[in-house]
Amino acid sequence: MRRANDQPEESNTAHPCKDCYASRLLSRRTVLKSALGLGVSLHFARVADSAETDPKKLRPQIGDVFIFSSGDHQGQVVTIRDLPEGGPPAFAYPLDPKTQTLRDGSRLNRVLFVHLAQTELTDPTRAVAAEGVVGYSAICPHTGCDVSGWKAETQHLVCPCHASTFDPKDRARVIGGPAPRPLPLLPLRTVDGKVTVAGAFSARVGAEQK
Ligand code: FES
Protein backbone atom coordinates (compact mmCIF):
# COMPACT_ATOMS: atom_id res chain seq x y z
CA MET A 1 0.00 0.00 0.00
CA ARG A 2 1.20 3.55 -0.71
CA ARG A 3 1.74 5.88 2.29
CA ALA A 4 0.77 9.56 2.39
CA ASN A 5 4.35 10.86 2.17
CA ASP A 6 5.41 8.47 -0.50
CA GLN A 7 6.66 10.26 -3.56
CA PRO A 8 4.89 9.51 -6.79
CA GLU A 9 6.53 6.84 -8.80
CA GLU A 10 7.44 9.26 -11.53
CA SER A 11 9.92 11.18 -9.31
CA ASN A 12 11.59 8.16 -7.73
CA THR A 13 12.70 6.41 -10.81
CA ALA A 14 14.47 7.40 -13.97
CA HIS A 15 11.72 7.75 -16.51
CA PRO A 16 12.12 5.31 -19.34
CA CYS A 17 10.66 7.77 -21.84
CA LYS A 18 13.08 10.53 -22.98
CA ASP A 19 10.25 12.38 -24.74
CA CYS A 20 8.41 12.77 -21.45
CA TYR A 21 11.19 15.01 -20.06
CA ALA A 22 10.96 17.20 -23.18
CA SER A 23 7.21 17.22 -22.89
CA ARG A 24 7.37 18.38 -19.22
CA LEU A 25 9.90 21.06 -20.19
CA LEU A 26 7.64 22.27 -22.97
CA SER A 27 4.60 22.44 -20.74
CA ARG A 28 6.62 24.50 -18.18
CA ARG A 29 7.58 26.87 -21.00
CA THR A 30 3.96 27.08 -22.08
CA VAL A 31 2.92 27.99 -18.53
CA LEU A 32 5.70 30.60 -18.33
CA LYS A 33 4.70 32.09 -21.70
CA SER A 34 1.05 32.25 -20.65
CA ALA A 35 2.03 33.97 -17.41
CA LEU A 36 4.16 36.48 -19.32
CA GLY A 37 1.35 37.04 -21.81
CA LEU A 38 -1.07 37.59 -18.96
CA GLY A 39 1.37 40.06 -17.38
CA VAL A 40 1.64 42.03 -20.62
CA SER A 41 -2.15 42.01 -21.06
CA LEU A 42 -2.63 43.24 -17.50
CA HIS A 43 -0.05 45.97 -18.07
CA PHE A 44 -1.87 47.24 -21.18
CA ALA A 45 -5.23 46.92 -19.45
CA ARG A 46 -3.88 49.10 -16.62
CA VAL A 47 -2.50 51.68 -19.12
CA ALA A 48 -5.84 51.76 -20.98
CA ASP A 49 -7.66 52.05 -17.69
CA SER A 50 -5.54 54.99 -16.54
CA ALA A 51 -6.16 56.71 -19.94
CA GLU A 52 -9.87 56.40 -19.28
CA THR A 53 -9.84 57.59 -15.67
CA ASP A 54 -6.91 60.00 -15.32
CA PRO A 55 -8.49 63.45 -15.85
CA LYS A 56 -5.28 64.72 -17.44
CA LYS A 57 -5.53 62.00 -20.10
CA LEU A 58 -9.28 62.07 -20.68
CA ARG A 59 -10.27 63.20 -24.16
CA PRO A 60 -11.88 66.69 -24.31
CA GLN A 61 -15.11 66.82 -22.32
CA ILE A 62 -18.19 68.95 -23.06
CA GLY A 63 -17.73 72.36 -21.41
CA ASP A 64 -13.91 72.22 -21.41
CA VAL A 65 -12.14 75.43 -22.43
CA PHE A 66 -8.69 75.45 -24.08
CA ILE A 67 -5.21 76.68 -23.20
CA PHE A 68 -2.78 77.63 -25.99
CA SER A 69 0.11 75.13 -26.01
CA SER A 70 2.42 77.27 -28.17
CA GLY A 71 2.71 80.67 -29.85
CA ASP A 72 2.35 84.22 -28.54
CA HIS A 73 -0.61 83.31 -26.31
CA GLN A 74 0.92 80.15 -24.80
CA GLY A 75 -0.62 79.43 -21.39
CA GLN A 76 -3.69 81.64 -22.00
CA VAL A 77 -7.32 80.66 -22.46
CA VAL A 78 -8.29 80.46 -26.16
CA THR A 79 -10.83 83.08 -27.21
CA ILE A 80 -12.24 83.83 -30.67
CA ARG A 81 -10.41 87.16 -30.55
CA ASP A 82 -7.02 85.41 -30.33
CA LEU A 83 -7.57 83.44 -33.54
CA PRO A 84 -6.99 85.52 -36.68
CA GLU A 85 -9.56 84.87 -39.42
CA GLY A 86 -7.92 83.13 -42.38
CA GLY A 87 -5.38 81.21 -40.29
CA PRO A 88 -2.77 80.05 -39.50
CA PRO A 89 -3.78 77.23 -37.14
CA ALA A 90 -3.31 77.53 -33.38
CA PHE A 91 -2.70 74.64 -30.99
CA ALA A 92 -4.11 73.99 -27.54
CA TYR A 93 -5.00 71.47 -24.84
CA PRO A 94 -8.42 71.25 -23.17
CA LEU A 95 -8.85 72.44 -19.58
CA ASP A 96 -11.61 71.45 -17.17
CA PRO A 97 -12.77 74.86 -15.93
CA LYS A 98 -14.20 73.40 -12.70
CA THR A 99 -11.06 71.60 -11.49
CA GLN A 100 -8.54 73.58 -13.58
CA THR A 101 -7.15 70.24 -14.81
CA LEU A 102 -5.20 70.70 -18.02
CA ARG A 103 -5.66 67.57 -20.12
CA ASP A 104 -2.10 67.52 -21.39
CA GLY A 105 -1.33 64.04 -20.03
CA SER A 106 -1.75 62.65 -23.55
CA ARG A 107 -0.49 64.24 -26.76
CA LEU A 108 -3.60 62.76 -28.42
CA ASN A 109 -5.53 65.57 -26.68
CA ARG A 110 -3.75 68.27 -28.66
CA VAL A 111 -6.28 70.17 -30.75
CA LEU A 112 -5.73 72.58 -33.61
CA PHE A 113 -8.02 75.52 -34.42
CA VAL A 114 -8.43 77.44 -37.62
CA HIS A 115 -10.60 80.55 -37.82
CA LEU A 116 -12.20 80.80 -41.26
CA ALA A 117 -14.94 82.87 -42.86
CA GLN A 118 -18.21 81.08 -42.11
CA THR A 119 -19.26 81.39 -45.76
CA GLU A 120 -16.25 79.27 -46.78
CA LEU A 121 -17.20 76.31 -44.59
CA THR A 122 -19.28 73.43 -45.91
CA ASP A 123 -22.66 73.14 -44.19
CA PRO A 124 -21.72 70.07 -42.06
CA THR A 125 -18.50 71.82 -40.98
CA ARG A 126 -20.24 75.10 -40.14
CA ALA A 127 -22.71 73.15 -38.00
CA VAL A 128 -19.96 72.07 -35.58
CA ALA A 129 -17.82 75.23 -35.78
CA ALA A 130 -17.88 78.10 -33.29
CA GLU A 131 -18.42 81.36 -35.20
CA GLY A 132 -16.12 80.12 -37.96
CA VAL A 133 -13.56 78.42 -35.68
CA VAL A 134 -13.09 74.75 -36.54
CA GLY A 135 -11.36 72.29 -34.20
CA TYR A 136 -9.57 69.09 -35.22
CA SER A 137 -7.21 66.58 -33.66
CA ALA A 138 -3.64 67.78 -34.27
CA ILE A 139 -2.44 64.18 -34.64
CA CYS A 140 -2.10 62.83 -38.18
CA PRO A 141 -4.02 59.58 -38.71
CA HIS A 142 -1.22 58.25 -40.96
CA THR A 143 1.62 57.56 -38.50
CA GLY A 144 0.85 60.06 -35.76
CA CYS A 145 2.96 63.17 -36.48
CA ASP A 146 1.76 66.61 -35.37
CA VAL A 147 -0.11 68.31 -38.22
CA SER A 148 1.62 71.68 -38.03
CA GLY A 149 1.93 72.91 -41.63
CA TRP A 150 -0.31 75.51 -43.26
CA LYS A 151 -0.77 76.47 -46.92
CA ALA A 152 -2.15 80.02 -46.68
CA GLU A 153 -3.06 80.28 -50.37
CA THR A 154 -5.40 77.27 -50.28
CA GLN A 155 -6.11 77.29 -46.52
CA HIS A 156 -5.07 73.65 -46.19
CA LEU A 157 -3.46 71.88 -43.25
CA VAL A 158 -0.30 69.90 -44.05
CA CYS A 159 1.43 67.13 -42.12
CA PRO A 160 5.22 67.69 -42.27
CA CYS A 161 6.09 63.97 -42.14
CA HIS A 162 4.68 62.65 -45.42
CA ALA A 163 2.81 65.70 -46.77
CA SER A 164 -0.75 64.56 -46.15
CA THR A 165 -3.01 67.54 -46.81
CA PHE A 166 -6.40 68.21 -45.20
CA ASP A 167 -9.15 70.72 -45.96
CA PRO A 168 -10.33 72.34 -42.70
CA LYS A 169 -13.26 73.94 -44.55
CA ASP A 170 -14.70 70.49 -45.26
CA ARG A 171 -14.37 68.33 -42.13
CA ALA A 172 -10.60 67.95 -42.74
CA ARG A 173 -11.17 65.87 -45.86
CA VAL A 174 -7.92 64.33 -47.17
CA ILE A 175 -6.79 66.31 -50.24
CA GLY A 176 -3.56 64.41 -50.83
CA GLY A 177 -0.90 62.21 -49.26
CA PRO A 178 -1.05 58.86 -47.47
CA ALA A 179 -3.41 59.74 -44.60
CA PRO A 180 -6.14 57.07 -44.65
CA ARG A 181 -8.89 59.29 -43.23
CA PRO A 182 -9.71 62.89 -42.23
CA LEU A 183 -8.52 64.45 -38.99
CA PRO A 184 -11.08 63.74 -36.26
CA LEU A 185 -13.31 66.78 -35.85
CA LEU A 186 -14.09 68.29 -32.44
CA PRO A 187 -17.47 70.10 -32.19
CA LEU A 188 -17.10 73.58 -30.66
CA ARG A 189 -19.15 76.50 -29.43
CA THR A 190 -18.31 79.81 -27.83
CA VAL A 191 -19.22 80.84 -24.29
CA ASP A 192 -18.45 84.47 -23.40
CA GLY A 193 -16.00 84.57 -26.30
CA LYS A 194 -14.13 81.46 -25.10
CA VAL A 195 -13.85 78.46 -27.39
CA THR A 196 -15.36 75.43 -25.62
CA VAL A 197 -16.03 71.77 -26.34
CA ALA A 198 -19.55 70.96 -27.57
CA GLY A 199 -19.16 67.24 -28.25
CA ALA A 200 -16.81 64.29 -28.61
CA PHE A 201 -14.23 63.76 -31.37
CA SER A 202 -15.92 62.48 -34.53
CA ALA A 203 -13.55 59.49 -34.74
CA ARG A 204 -10.77 57.69 -32.87
CA VAL A 205 -7.76 59.97 -32.42
CA GLY A 206 -4.24 58.90 -33.41
CA ALA A 207 -2.45 56.91 -36.07
CA GLU A 208 -4.24 54.24 -38.01
CA GLN A 209 -3.61 50.81 -36.48
CA LYS A 210 -2.86 47.91 -38.77
S1 FES B 1 2.32 61.01 -40.41
FE1 FES B 1 1.22 62.55 -41.42
S2 FES B 1 1.46 62.09 -43.51
FE2 FES B 1 2.51 60.52 -42.50
PDB file of C-alpha atoms and ligand atoms in Angstrom:
ATOM      1  CA  MET A   1       0.000   0.000   0.000  1.00  0.00           C
ATOM      2  CA  ARG A   2       1.201   3.548  -0.709  1.00  0.00           C
ATOM      3  CA  ARG A   3       1.737   5.884   2.294  1.00  0.00           C
ATOM      4  CA  ALA A   4       0.775   9.557   2.389  1.00  0.00           C
ATOM      5  CA  ASN A   5       4.354  10.858   2.173  1.00  0.00           C
ATOM      6  CA  ASP A   6       5.407   8.469  -0.497  1.00  0.00           C
ATOM      7  CA  GLN A   7       6.656  10.263  -3.562  1.00  0.00           C
ATOM      8  CA  PRO A   8       4.888   9.511  -6.794  1.00  0.00           C
ATOM      9  CA  GLU A   9       6.534   6.842  -8.799  1.00  0.00           C
ATOM     10  CA  GLU A  10       7.442   9.259 -11.527  1.00  0.00           C
ATOM     11  CA  SER A  11       9.917  11.182  -9.311  1.00  0.00           C
ATOM     12  CA  ASN A  12      11.589   8.156  -7.731  1.00  0.00           C
ATOM     13  CA  THR A  13      12.697   6.413 -10.806  1.00  0.00           C
ATOM     14  CA  ALA A  14      14.468   7.396 -13.966  1.00  0.00           C
ATOM     15  CA  HIS A  15      11.722   7.746 -16.510  1.00  0.00           C
ATOM     16  CA  PRO A  16      12.121   5.312 -19.337  1.00  0.00           C
ATOM     17  CA  CYS A  17      10.663   7.770 -21.839  1.00  0.00           C
ATOM     18  CA  LYS A  18      13.077  10.526 -22.978  1.00  0.00           C
ATOM     19  CA  ASP A  19      10.247  12.379 -24.735  1.00  0.00           C
ATOM     20  CA  CYS A  20       8.410  12.768 -21.448  1.00  0.00           C
ATOM     21  CA  TYR A  21      11.188  15.010 -20.062  1.00  0.00           C
ATOM     22  CA  ALA A  22      10.965  17.202 -23.180  1.00  0.00           C
ATOM     23  CA  SER A  23       7.213  17.222 -22.889  1.00  0.00           C
ATOM     24  CA  ARG A  24       7.367  18.377 -19.223  1.00  0.00           C
ATOM     25  CA  LEU A  25       9.897  21.062 -20.189  1.00  0.00           C
ATOM     26  CA  LEU A  26       7.639  22.269 -22.971  1.00  0.00           C
ATOM     27  CA  SER A  27       4.605  22.441 -20.736  1.00  0.00           C
ATOM     28  CA  ARG A  28       6.621  24.498 -18.181  1.00  0.00           C
ATOM     29  CA  ARG A  29       7.584  26.867 -20.996  1.00  0.00           C
ATOM     30  CA  THR A  30       3.956  27.081 -22.082  1.00  0.00           C
ATOM     31  CA  VAL A  31       2.918  27.991 -18.527  1.00  0.00           C
ATOM     32  CA  LEU A  32       5.703  30.595 -18.328  1.00  0.00           C
ATOM     33  CA  LYS A  33       4.697  32.086 -21.697  1.00  0.00           C
ATOM     34  CA  SER A  34       1.054  32.248 -20.649  1.00  0.00           C
ATOM     35  CA  ALA A  35       2.029  33.974 -17.407  1.00  0.00           C
ATOM     36  CA  LEU A  36       4.164  36.481 -19.317  1.00  0.00           C
ATOM     37  CA  GLY A  37       1.352  37.039 -21.811  1.00  0.00           C
ATOM     38  CA  LEU A  38      -1.074  37.589 -18.961  1.00  0.00           C
ATOM     39  CA  GLY A  39       1.366  40.059 -17.377  1.00  0.00           C
ATOM     40  CA  VAL A  40       1.643  42.031 -20.615  1.00  0.00           C
ATOM     41  CA  SER A  41      -2.146  42.012 -21.065  1.00  0.00           C
ATOM     42  CA  LEU A  42      -2.627  43.236 -17.504  1.00  0.00           C
ATOM     43  CA  HIS A  43      -0.049  45.971 -18.068  1.00  0.00           C
ATOM     44  CA  PHE A  44      -1.875  47.238 -21.176  1.00  0.00           C
ATOM     45  CA  ALA A  45      -5.230  46.917 -19.446  1.00  0.00           C
ATOM     46  CA  ARG A  46      -3.879  49.101 -16.616  1.00  0.00           C
ATOM     47  CA  VAL A  47      -2.501  51.683 -19.117  1.00  0.00           C
ATOM     48  CA  ALA A  48      -5.837  51.764 -20.983  1.00  0.00           C
ATOM     49  CA  ASP A  49      -7.664  52.054 -17.689  1.00  0.00           C
ATOM     50  CA  SER A  50      -5.535  54.994 -16.545  1.00  0.00           C
ATOM     51  CA  ALA A  51      -6.163  56.709 -19.937  1.00  0.00           C
ATOM     52  CA  GLU A  52      -9.875  56.401 -19.280  1.00  0.00           C
ATOM     53  CA  THR A  53      -9.836  57.585 -15.672  1.00  0.00           C
ATOM     54  CA  ASP A  54      -6.909  59.999 -15.325  1.00  0.00           C
ATOM     55  CA  PRO A  55      -8.492  63.451 -15.847  1.00  0.00           C
ATOM     56  CA  LYS A  56      -5.276  64.717 -17.443  1.00  0.00           C
ATOM     57  CA  LYS A  57      -5.527  61.997 -20.103  1.00  0.00           C
ATOM     58  CA  LEU A  58      -9.278  62.071 -20.679  1.00  0.00           C
ATOM     59  CA  ARG A  59     -10.266  63.197 -24.155  1.00  0.00           C
ATOM     60  CA  PRO A  60     -11.877  66.687 -24.310  1.00  0.00           C
ATOM     61  CA  GLN A  61     -15.107  66.818 -22.324  1.00  0.00           C
ATOM     62  CA  ILE A  62     -18.188  68.951 -23.065  1.00  0.00           C
ATOM     63  CA  GLY A  63     -17.727  72.363 -21.409  1.00  0.00           C
ATOM     64  CA  ASP A  64     -13.914  72.221 -21.410  1.00  0.00           C
ATOM     65  CA  VAL A  65     -12.139  75.428 -22.430  1.00  0.00           C
ATOM     66  CA  PHE A  66      -8.693  75.454 -24.078  1.00  0.00           C
ATOM     67  CA  ILE A  67      -5.209  76.684 -23.204  1.00  0.00           C
ATOM     68  CA  PHE A  68      -2.777  77.627 -25.987  1.00  0.00           C
ATOM     69  CA  SER A  69       0.115  75.135 -26.006  1.00  0.00           C
ATOM     70  CA  SER A  70       2.420  77.271 -28.174  1.00  0.00           C
ATOM     71  CA  GLY A  71       2.714  80.673 -29.851  1.00  0.00           C
ATOM     72  CA  ASP A  72       2.353  84.223 -28.535  1.00  0.00           C
ATOM     73  CA  HIS A  73      -0.609  83.309 -26.310  1.00  0.00           C
ATOM     74  CA  GLN A  74       0.922  80.149 -24.803  1.00  0.00           C
ATOM     75  CA  GLY A  75      -0.620  79.425 -21.389  1.00  0.00           C
ATOM     76  CA  GLN A  76      -3.688  81.642 -21.998  1.00  0.00           C
ATOM     77  CA  VAL A  77      -7.322  80.658 -22.465  1.00  0.00           C
ATOM     78  CA  VAL A  78      -8.290  80.456 -26.157  1.00  0.00           C
ATOM     79  CA  THR A  79     -10.830  83.084 -27.208  1.00  0.00           C
ATOM     80  CA  ILE A  80     -12.240  83.829 -30.665  1.00  0.00           C
ATOM     81  CA  ARG A  81     -10.414  87.164 -30.555  1.00  0.00           C
ATOM     82  CA  ASP A  82      -7.025  85.414 -30.331  1.00  0.00           C
ATOM     83  CA  LEU A  83      -7.573  83.440 -33.544  1.00  0.00           C
ATOM     84  CA  PRO A  84      -6.991  85.519 -36.678  1.00  0.00           C
ATOM     85  CA  GLU A  85      -9.556  84.868 -39.417  1.00  0.00           C
ATOM     86  CA  GLY A  86      -7.919  83.129 -42.376  1.00  0.00           C
ATOM     87  CA  GLY A  87      -5.376  81.208 -40.295  1.00  0.00           C
ATOM     88  CA  PRO A  88      -2.769  80.052 -39.499  1.00  0.00           C
ATOM     89  CA  PRO A  89      -3.784  77.231 -37.144  1.00  0.00           C
ATOM     90  CA  ALA A  90      -3.309  77.532 -33.382  1.00  0.00           C
ATOM     91  CA  PHE A  91      -2.698  74.640 -30.988  1.00  0.00           C
ATOM     92  CA  ALA A  92      -4.110  73.995 -27.535  1.00  0.00           C
ATOM     93  CA  TYR A  93      -4.999  71.467 -24.841  1.00  0.00           C
ATOM     94  CA  PRO A  94      -8.418  71.252 -23.166  1.00  0.00           C
ATOM     95  CA  LEU A  95      -8.849  72.441 -19.584  1.00  0.00           C
ATOM     96  CA  ASP A  96     -11.609  71.449 -17.166  1.00  0.00           C
ATOM     97  CA  PRO A  97     -12.770  74.864 -15.927  1.00  0.00           C
ATOM     98  CA  LYS A  98     -14.199  73.400 -12.702  1.00  0.00           C
ATOM     99  CA  THR A  99     -11.058  71.601 -11.490  1.00  0.00           C
ATOM    100  CA  GLN A 100      -8.543  73.582 -13.577  1.00  0.00           C
ATOM    101  CA  THR A 101      -7.151  70.241 -14.814  1.00  0.00           C
ATOM    102  CA  LEU A 102      -5.199  70.698 -18.020  1.00  0.00           C
ATOM    103  CA  ARG A 103      -5.665  67.565 -20.124  1.00  0.00           C
ATOM    104  CA  ASP A 104      -2.103  67.520 -21.390  1.00  0.00           C
ATOM    105  CA  GLY A 105      -1.333  64.039 -20.032  1.00  0.00           C
ATOM    106  CA  SER A 106      -1.751  62.647 -23.549  1.00  0.00           C
ATOM    107  CA  ARG A 107      -0.492  64.239 -26.764  1.00  0.00           C
ATOM    108  CA  LEU A 108      -3.599  62.763 -28.416  1.00  0.00           C
ATOM    109  CA  ASN A 109      -5.532  65.567 -26.681  1.00  0.00           C
ATOM    110  CA  ARG A 110      -3.751  68.273 -28.662  1.00  0.00           C
ATOM    111  CA  VAL A 111      -6.275  70.169 -30.750  1.00  0.00           C
ATOM    112  CA  LEU A 112      -5.732  72.582 -33.611  1.00  0.00           C
ATOM    113  CA  PHE A 113      -8.016  75.515 -34.415  1.00  0.00           C
ATOM    114  CA  VAL A 114      -8.432  77.439 -37.618  1.00  0.00           C
ATOM    115  CA  HIS A 115     -10.603  80.555 -37.816  1.00  0.00           C
ATOM    116  CA  LEU A 116     -12.204  80.804 -41.262  1.00  0.00           C
ATOM    117  CA  ALA A 117     -14.944  82.867 -42.865  1.00  0.00           C
ATOM    118  CA  GLN A 118     -18.215  81.078 -42.106  1.00  0.00           C
ATOM    119  CA  THR A 119     -19.261  81.389 -45.755  1.00  0.00           C
ATOM    120  CA  GLU A 120     -16.253  79.265 -46.784  1.00  0.00           C
ATOM    121  CA  LEU A 121     -17.196  76.313 -44.586  1.00  0.00           C
ATOM    122  CA  THR A 122     -19.281  73.432 -45.908  1.00  0.00           C
ATOM    123  CA  ASP A 123     -22.663  73.137 -44.189  1.00  0.00           C
ATOM    124  CA  PRO A 124     -21.718  70.074 -42.057  1.00  0.00           C
ATOM    125  CA  THR A 125     -18.500  71.815 -40.983  1.00  0.00           C
ATOM    126  CA  ARG A 126     -20.241  75.096 -40.138  1.00  0.00           C
ATOM    127  CA  ALA A 127     -22.713  73.151 -37.997  1.00  0.00           C
ATOM    128  CA  VAL A 128     -19.961  72.068 -35.584  1.00  0.00           C
ATOM    129  CA  ALA A 129     -17.823  75.227 -35.782  1.00  0.00           C
ATOM    130  CA  ALA A 130     -17.880  78.104 -33.290  1.00  0.00           C
ATOM    131  CA  GLU A 131     -18.424  81.358 -35.195  1.00  0.00           C
ATOM    132  CA  GLY A 132     -16.116  80.120 -37.956  1.00  0.00           C
ATOM    133  CA  VAL A 133     -13.557  78.424 -35.683  1.00  0.00           C
ATOM    134  CA  VAL A 134     -13.092  74.753 -36.537  1.00  0.00           C
ATOM    135  CA  GLY A 135     -11.364  72.294 -34.204  1.00  0.00           C
ATOM    136  CA  TYR A 136      -9.566  69.095 -35.215  1.00  0.00           C
ATOM    137  CA  SER A 137      -7.206  66.584 -33.655  1.00  0.00           C
ATOM    138  CA  ALA A 138      -3.645  67.784 -34.274  1.00  0.00           C
ATOM    139  CA  ILE A 139      -2.435  64.178 -34.644  1.00  0.00           C
ATOM    140  CA  CYS A 140      -2.098  62.830 -38.182  1.00  0.00           C
ATOM    141  CA  PRO A 141      -4.020  59.583 -38.708  1.00  0.00           C
ATOM    142  CA  HIS A 142      -1.217  58.251 -40.960  1.00  0.00           C
ATOM    143  CA  THR A 143       1.619  57.564 -38.496  1.00  0.00           C
ATOM    144  CA  GLY A 144       0.851  60.063 -35.759  1.00  0.00           C
ATOM    145  CA  CYS A 145       2.958  63.171 -36.479  1.00  0.00           C
ATOM    146  CA  ASP A 146       1.758  66.608 -35.375  1.00  0.00           C
ATOM    147  CA  VAL A 147      -0.108  68.307 -38.222  1.00  0.00           C
ATOM    148  CA  SER A 148       1.624  71.676 -38.026  1.00  0.00           C
ATOM    149  CA  GLY A 149       1.927  72.914 -41.626  1.00  0.00           C
ATOM    150  CA  TRP A 150      -0.311  75.512 -43.258  1.00  0.00           C
ATOM    151  CA  LYS A 151      -0.775  76.469 -46.920  1.00  0.00           C
ATOM    152  CA  ALA A 152      -2.148  80.015 -46.677  1.00  0.00           C
ATOM    153  CA  GLU A 153      -3.058  80.282 -50.370  1.00  0.00           C
ATOM    154  CA  THR A 154      -5.405  77.273 -50.276  1.00  0.00           C
ATOM    155  CA  GLN A 155      -6.106  77.291 -46.519  1.00  0.00           C
ATOM    156  CA  HIS A 156      -5.070  73.654 -46.194  1.00  0.00           C
ATOM    157  CA  LEU A 157      -3.460  71.876 -43.247  1.00  0.00           C
ATOM    158  CA  VAL A 158      -0.301  69.901 -44.048  1.00  0.00           C
ATOM    159  CA  CYS A 159       1.432  67.132 -42.123  1.00  0.00           C
ATOM    160  CA  PRO A 160       5.217  67.692 -42.270  1.00  0.00           C
ATOM    161  CA  CYS A 161       6.088  63.974 -42.136  1.00  0.00           C
ATOM    162  CA  HIS A 162       4.676  62.649 -45.425  1.00  0.00           C
ATOM    163  CA  ALA A 163       2.806  65.697 -46.766  1.00  0.00           C
ATOM    164  CA  SER A 164      -0.749  64.563 -46.148  1.00  0.00           C
ATOM    165  CA  THR A 165      -3.007  67.545 -46.807  1.00  0.00           C
ATOM    166  CA  PHE A 166      -6.400  68.210 -45.204  1.00  0.00           C
ATOM    167  CA  ASP A 167      -9.149  70.720 -45.963  1.00  0.00           C
ATOM    168  CA  PRO A 168     -10.328  72.344 -42.700  1.00  0.00           C
ATOM    169  CA  LYS A 169     -13.257  73.938 -44.547  1.00  0.00           C
ATOM    170  CA  ASP A 170     -14.702  70.492 -45.259  1.00  0.00           C
ATOM    171  CA  ARG A 171     -14.365  68.330 -42.131  1.00  0.00           C
ATOM    172  CA  ALA A 172     -10.598  67.948 -42.736  1.00  0.00           C
ATOM    173  CA  ARG A 173     -11.172  65.871 -45.859  1.00  0.00           C
ATOM    174  CA  VAL A 174      -7.919  64.332 -47.170  1.00  0.00           C
ATOM    175  CA  ILE A 175      -6.791  66.308 -50.238  1.00  0.00           C
ATOM    176  CA  GLY A 176      -3.556  64.409 -50.831  1.00  0.00           C
ATOM    177  CA  GLY A 177      -0.897  62.209 -49.262  1.00  0.00           C
ATOM    178  CA  PRO A 178      -1.053  58.856 -47.473  1.00  0.00           C
ATOM    179  CA  ALA A 179      -3.415  59.742 -44.603  1.00  0.00           C
ATOM    180  CA  PRO A 180      -6.145  57.073 -44.649  1.00  0.00           C
ATOM    181  CA  ARG A 181      -8.889  59.292 -43.230  1.00  0.00           C
ATOM    182  CA  PRO A 182      -9.712  62.892 -42.232  1.00  0.00           C
ATOM    183  CA  LEU A 183      -8.523  64.455 -38.995  1.00  0.00           C
ATOM    184  CA  PRO A 184     -11.084  63.744 -36.258  1.00  0.00           C
ATOM    185  CA  LEU A 185     -13.311  66.779 -35.847  1.00  0.00           C
ATOM    186  CA  LEU A 186     -14.093  68.292 -32.435  1.00  0.00           C
ATOM    187  CA  PRO A 187     -17.466  70.101 -32.191  1.00  0.00           C
ATOM    188  CA  LEU A 188     -17.096  73.582 -30.664  1.00  0.00           C
ATOM    189  CA  ARG A 189     -19.151  76.496 -29.425  1.00  0.00           C
ATOM    190  CA  THR A 190     -18.314  79.806 -27.827  1.00  0.00           C
ATOM    191  CA  VAL A 191     -19.218  80.843 -24.290  1.00  0.00           C
ATOM    192  CA  ASP A 192     -18.447  84.472 -23.396  1.00  0.00           C
ATOM    193  CA  GLY A 193     -15.997  84.574 -26.296  1.00  0.00           C
ATOM    194  CA  LYS A 194     -14.131  81.460 -25.099  1.00  0.00           C
ATOM    195  CA  VAL A 195     -13.853  78.456 -27.388  1.00  0.00           C
ATOM    196  CA  THR A 196     -15.356  75.427 -25.617  1.00  0.00           C
ATOM    197  CA  VAL A 197     -16.027  71.767 -26.341  1.00  0.00           C
ATOM    198  CA  ALA A 198     -19.546  70.964 -27.573  1.00  0.00           C
ATOM    199  CA  GLY A 199     -19.159  67.236 -28.247  1.00  0.00           C
ATOM    200  CA  ALA A 200     -16.805  64.288 -28.607  1.00  0.00           C
ATOM    201  CA  PHE A 201     -14.234  63.761 -31.365  1.00  0.00           C
ATOM    202  CA  SER A 202     -15.916  62.483 -34.529  1.00  0.00           C
ATOM    203  CA  ALA A 203     -13.548  59.488 -34.745  1.00  0.00           C
ATOM    204  CA  ARG A 204     -10.773  57.694 -32.869  1.00  0.00           C
ATOM    205  CA  VAL A 205      -7.756  59.967 -32.419  1.00  0.00           C
ATOM    206  CA  GLY A 206      -4.244  58.896 -33.411  1.00  0.00           C
ATOM    207  CA  ALA A 207      -2.451  56.914 -36.070  1.00  0.00           C
ATOM    208  CA  GLU A 208      -4.239  54.235 -38.014  1.00  0.00           C
ATOM    209  CA  GLN A 209      -3.610  50.812 -36.481  1.00  0.00           C
ATOM    210  CA  LYS A 210      -2.855  47.906 -38.769  1.00  0.00           C
TER     211      LYS A 210
HETATM  212  S1  FES B   1       2.315  61.005 -40.412  1.00  0.00           S
HETATM  213 FE1  FES B   1       1.218  62.550 -41.424  1.00  0.00          FE
HETATM  214  S2  FES B   1       1.457  62.090 -43.509  1.00  0.00           S
HETATM  215 FE2  FES B   1       2.507  60.524 -42.505  1.00  0.00          FE
END
